Amino acid sequence: MKRDHINALNAPQPHGGYSQAVSIEEFRRLLFVSGQIPVTSDEVVPEGFEAQARQVWLNVDAQLKAAGMTKTGIVKITTYLADRHHVMANREIRNDYLGSHAPAMTVVITGIFDSGWLLEVEVVAAQ
């Protein structure tokens, strides 16, 4: 798969581990991962934002692995946060998971389906 990270010089530059645009060519398949929630496989919601965010990324990773893919295939992330005060912690935990990988990304501050969930993350991956 050929991947190009695009950050136009005459537009705002990305800050925090993402690309303004990602172009992919010569891929075999796309995987659309539904919004992953901060719930463990035994239906426990971790306490606090950091624990919930780490659980969400464990769940994303589980879906990718079930499809025979890894985080390096992620080309787009959409994160829904229940409160803007979680923006920096979200960035730090996301960057811990992604490392130097920089997909296209959107973060939305919104109400979440369950009031106990502090975030939800959906991804698109390519292989």
PDB file of C-alpha atoms in Angstrom:
ATOM      1  CA  MET A   1       0.000   0.000   0.000  1.00  0.00           C
ATOM      2  CA  LYS A   2       1.281   3.455  -0.873  1.00  0.00           C
ATOM      3  CA  ARG A   3       0.524   6.151   1.714  1.00  0.00           C
ATOM      4  CA  ASP A   4       1.240   9.886   1.531  1.00  0.00           C
ATOM      5  CA  HIS A   5       0.848  12.325   4.414  1.00  0.00           C
ATOM      6  CA  ILE A   6      -0.304  15.701   3.113  1.00  0.00           C
ATOM      7  CA  ASN A   7       0.098  18.925   5.077  1.00  0.00           C
ATOM      8  CA  ALA A   8      -0.371  21.930   2.778  1.00  0.00           C
ATOM      9  CA  LEU A   9       2.072  24.715   3.552  1.00  0.00           C
ATOM     10  CA  ASN A  10      -0.584  27.405   2.998  1.00  0.00           C
ATOM     11  CA  ALA A  11      -2.946  25.918   5.624  1.00  0.00           C
ATOM     12  CA  PRO A  12      -2.634  25.330   9.378  1.00  0.00           C
ATOM     13  CA  GLN A  13       0.003  22.751  10.266  1.00  0.00           C
ATOM     14  CA  PRO A  14      -0.963  19.751  12.409  1.00  0.00           C
ATOM     15  CA  HIS A  15       0.008  19.680  16.075  1.00  0.00           C
ATOM     16  CA  GLY A  16      -0.240  16.546  18.143  1.00  0.00           C
ATOM     17  CA  GLY A  17       0.509  13.498  16.019  1.00  0.00           C
ATOM     18  CA  TYR A  18      -1.770  13.614  13.006  1.00  0.00           C
ATOM     19  CA  SER A  19      -1.757  14.603   9.320  1.00  0.00           C
ATOM     20  CA  GLN A  20      -4.109  17.108   7.708  1.00  0.00           C
ATOM     21  CA  ALA A  21      -4.747  14.562   4.945  1.00  0.00           C
ATOM     22  CA  VAL A  22      -3.685  11.021   4.111  1.00  0.00           C
ATOM     23  CA  SER A  23      -3.736   9.625   0.593  1.00  0.00           C
ATOM     24  CA  ILE A  24      -3.657   5.860   0.045  1.00  0.00           C
ATOM     25  CA  GLU A  25      -3.169   3.926  -3.155  1.00  0.00           C
ATOM     26  CA  GLU A  26      -2.622   0.295  -4.057  1.00  0.00           C
ATOM     27  CA  PHE A  27      -4.458  -1.044  -1.034  1.00  0.00           C
ATOM     28  CA  ARG A  28      -6.310  -4.375  -0.923  1.00  0.00           C
ATOM     29  CA  ARG A  29      -9.045  -3.558   1.541  1.00  0.00           C
ATOM     30  CA  LEU A  30     -10.533  -0.998   3.886  1.00  0.00           C
ATOM     31  CA  LEU A  31     -11.731  -1.705   7.408  1.00  0.00           C
ATOM     32  CA  PHE A  32     -14.323   0.583   9.018  1.00  0.00           C
ATOM     33  CA  VAL A  33     -14.224   0.138  12.795  1.00  0.00           C
ATOM     34  CA  SER A  34     -17.352   1.280  14.621  1.00  0.00           C
ATOM     35  CA  GLY A  35     -16.997   3.642  17.545  1.00  0.00           C
ATOM     36  CA  GLN A  36     -15.116   1.748  20.239  1.00  0.00           C
ATOM     37  CA  ILE A  37     -16.338   2.445  23.734  1.00  0.00           C
ATOM     38  CA  PRO A  38     -14.562   2.369  27.110  1.00  0.00           C
ATOM     39  CA  VAL A  39     -15.922  -0.997  28.187  1.00  0.00           C
ATOM     40  CA  THR A  40     -13.955  -4.178  28.846  1.00  0.00           C
ATOM     41  CA  SER A  41     -14.928  -7.558  27.385  1.00  0.00           C
ATOM     42  CA  ASP A  42     -16.592  -8.393  30.711  1.00  0.00           C
ATOM     43  CA  GLU A  43     -18.701  -5.201  30.567  1.00  0.00           C
ATOM     44  CA  VAL A  44     -16.714  -3.093  33.061  1.00  0.00           C
ATOM     45  CA  VAL A  45     -16.364   0.658  32.485  1.00  0.00           C
ATOM     46  CA  PRO A  46     -13.008   1.807  33.891  1.00  0.00           C
ATOM     47  CA  GLU A  47     -12.925   4.761  36.301  1.00  0.00           C
ATOM     48  CA  GLY A  48     -11.504   8.060  35.035  1.00  0.00           C
ATOM     49  CA  PHE A  49     -10.646   9.424  31.637  1.00  0.00           C
ATOM     50  CA  GLU A  50      -7.139   7.993  31.314  1.00  0.00           C
ATOM     51  CA  ALA A  51      -8.287   4.440  32.079  1.00  0.00           C
ATOM     52  CA  GLN A  52     -11.234   4.784  29.704  1.00  0.00           C
ATOM     53  CA  ALA A  53      -9.043   6.139  26.910  1.00  0.00           C
ATOM     54  CA  ARG A  54      -6.557   3.300  27.289  1.00  0.00           C
ATOM     55  CA  GLN A  55      -9.453   0.802  27.204  1.00  0.00           C
ATOM     56  CA  VAL A  56     -10.816   2.348  24.015  1.00  0.00           C
ATOM     57  CA  TRP A  57      -7.433   1.914  22.301  1.00  0.00           C
ATOM     58  CA  LEU A  58      -7.230  -1.687  23.546  1.00  0.00           C
ATOM     59  CA  ASN A  59     -10.649  -2.234  21.951  1.00  0.00           C
ATOM     60  CA  VAL A  60      -9.560  -0.583  18.680  1.00  0.00           C
ATOM     61  CA  ASP A  61      -6.467  -2.765  18.664  1.00  0.00           C
ATOM     62  CA  ALA A  62      -8.584  -5.882  19.282  1.00  0.00           C
ATOM     63  CA  GLN A  63     -10.801  -5.084  16.275  1.00  0.00           C
ATOM     64  CA  LEU A  64      -7.765  -4.464  14.062  1.00  0.00           C
ATOM     65  CA  LYS A  65      -6.141  -7.739  15.138  1.00  0.00           C
ATOM     66  CA  ALA A  66      -9.403  -9.639  14.579  1.00  0.00           C
ATOM     67  CA  ALA A  67      -9.297  -8.347  10.996  1.00  0.00           C
ATOM     68  CA  GLY A  68      -5.624  -9.303  10.581  1.00  0.00           C
ATOM     69  CA  MET A  69      -4.449  -5.696  10.694  1.00  0.00           C
ATOM     70  CA  THR A  70      -2.349  -3.480  12.960  1.00  0.00           C
ATOM     71  CA  LYS A  71      -2.437   0.154  14.039  1.00  0.00           C
ATOM     72  CA  THR A  72      -0.084   1.059  11.183  1.00  0.00           C
ATOM     73  CA  GLY A  73      -3.036   0.522   8.843  1.00  0.00           C
ATOM     74  CA  ILE A  74      -5.103   3.284  10.444  1.00  0.00           C
ATOM     75  CA  VAL A  75      -5.675   6.113   7.952  1.00  0.00           C
ATOM     76  CA  LYS A  76      -8.456   8.085   9.736  1.00  0.00           C
ATOM     77  CA  ILE A  77      -9.506   8.511  13.359  1.00  0.00           C
ATOM     78  CA  THR A  78     -12.617  10.221  14.671  1.00  0.00           C
ATOM     79  CA  THR A  79     -12.701  10.770  18.427  1.00  0.00           C
ATOM     80  CA  TYR A  80     -15.789  11.866  20.310  1.00  0.00           C
ATOM     81  CA  LEU A  81     -15.044  13.448  23.708  1.00  0.00           C
ATOM     82  CA  ALA A  82     -17.665  14.135  26.359  1.00  0.00           C
ATOM     83  CA  ASP A  83     -15.720  17.160  27.662  1.00  0.00           C
ATOM     84  CA  ARG A  84     -13.100  19.445  26.120  1.00  0.00           C
ATOM     85  CA  HIS A  85     -11.094  19.260  29.358  1.00  0.00           C
ATOM     86  CA  HIS A  86      -9.964  15.802  28.228  1.00  0.00           C
ATOM     87  CA  VAL A  87      -8.311  17.053  25.015  1.00  0.00           C
ATOM     88  CA  MET A  88      -4.700  16.989  26.219  1.00  0.00           C
ATOM     89  CA  ALA A  89      -4.993  13.652  28.072  1.00  0.00           C
ATOM     90  CA  ASN A  90      -6.686  12.219  24.975  1.00  0.00           C
ATOM     91  CA  ARG A  91      -3.821  13.419  22.764  1.00  0.00           C
ATOM     92  CA  GLU A  92      -1.180  11.967  25.089  1.00  0.00           C
ATOM     93  CA  ILE A  93      -2.826   8.539  25.335  1.00  0.00           C
ATOM     94  CA  ARG A  94      -3.588   8.426  21.607  1.00  0.00           C
ATOM     95  CA  ASN A  95       0.038   9.309  20.842  1.00  0.00           C
ATOM     96  CA  ASP A  96       1.228   6.599  23.260  1.00  0.00           C
ATOM     97  CA  TYR A  97      -0.786   4.103  21.221  1.00  0.00           C
ATOM     98  CA  LEU A  98       0.082   5.432  17.752  1.00  0.00           C
ATOM     99  CA  GLY A  99       3.742   6.292  18.302  1.00  0.00           C
ATOM    100  CA  SER A 100       5.037   8.095  15.216  1.00  0.00           C
ATOM    101  CA  HIS A 101       2.080   6.962  13.073  1.00  0.00           C
ATOM    102  CA  ALA A 102       0.138  10.084  11.966  1.00  0.00           C
ATOM    103  CA  PRO A 103      -3.274   9.350  10.362  1.00  0.00           C
ATOM    104  CA  ALA A 104      -5.860  11.962   9.444  1.00  0.00           C
ATOM    105  CA  MET A 105      -7.906  12.867  12.496  1.00  0.00           C
ATOM    106  CA  THR A 106     -10.984  14.659  13.799  1.00  0.00           C
ATOM    107  CA  VAL A 107     -11.898  15.300  17.454  1.00  0.00           C
ATOM    108  CA  VAL A 108     -15.487  16.233  18.289  1.00  0.00           C
ATOM    109  CA  ILE A 109     -16.758  17.463  21.658  1.00  0.00           C
ATOM    110  CA  THR A 110     -20.263  16.063  22.063  1.00  0.00           C
ATOM    111  CA  GLY A 111     -22.675  14.101  24.173  1.00  0.00           C
ATOM    112  CA  ILE A 112     -21.849  10.393  24.245  1.00  0.00           C
ATOM    113  CA  PHE A 113     -24.498   7.626  24.061  1.00  0.00           C
ATOM    114  CA  ASP A 114     -23.890   6.482  27.660  1.00  0.00           C
ATOM    115  CA  SER A 115     -23.269   9.245  30.199  1.00  0.00           C
ATOM    116  CA  GLY A 116     -20.656   7.061  31.943  1.00  0.00           C
ATOM    117  CA  TRP A 117     -18.473   6.940  28.831  1.00  0.00           C
ATOM    118  CA  LEU A 118     -16.052   9.845  28.457  1.00  0.00           C
ATOM    119  CA  LEU A 119     -15.020   9.093  24.861  1.00  0.00           C
ATOM    120  CA  GLU A 120     -15.648   6.934  21.821  1.00  0.00           C
ATOM    121  CA  VAL A 121     -13.208   6.342  18.937  1.00  0.00           C
ATOM    122  CA  GLU A 122     -13.838   5.097  15.408  1.00  0.00           C
ATOM    123  CA  VAL A 123     -11.148   4.353  12.846  1.00  0.00           C
ATOM    124  CA  VAL A 124     -10.726   3.536   9.188  1.00  0.00           C
ATOM    125  CA  ALA A 125      -7.812   1.284   8.349  1.00  0.00           C
ATOM    126  CA  ALA A 126      -6.367   0.123   5.040  1.00  0.00           C
ATOM    127  CA  GLN A 127      -4.202  -2.781   4.056  1.00  0.00           C
TER     128      GLN A 127
END
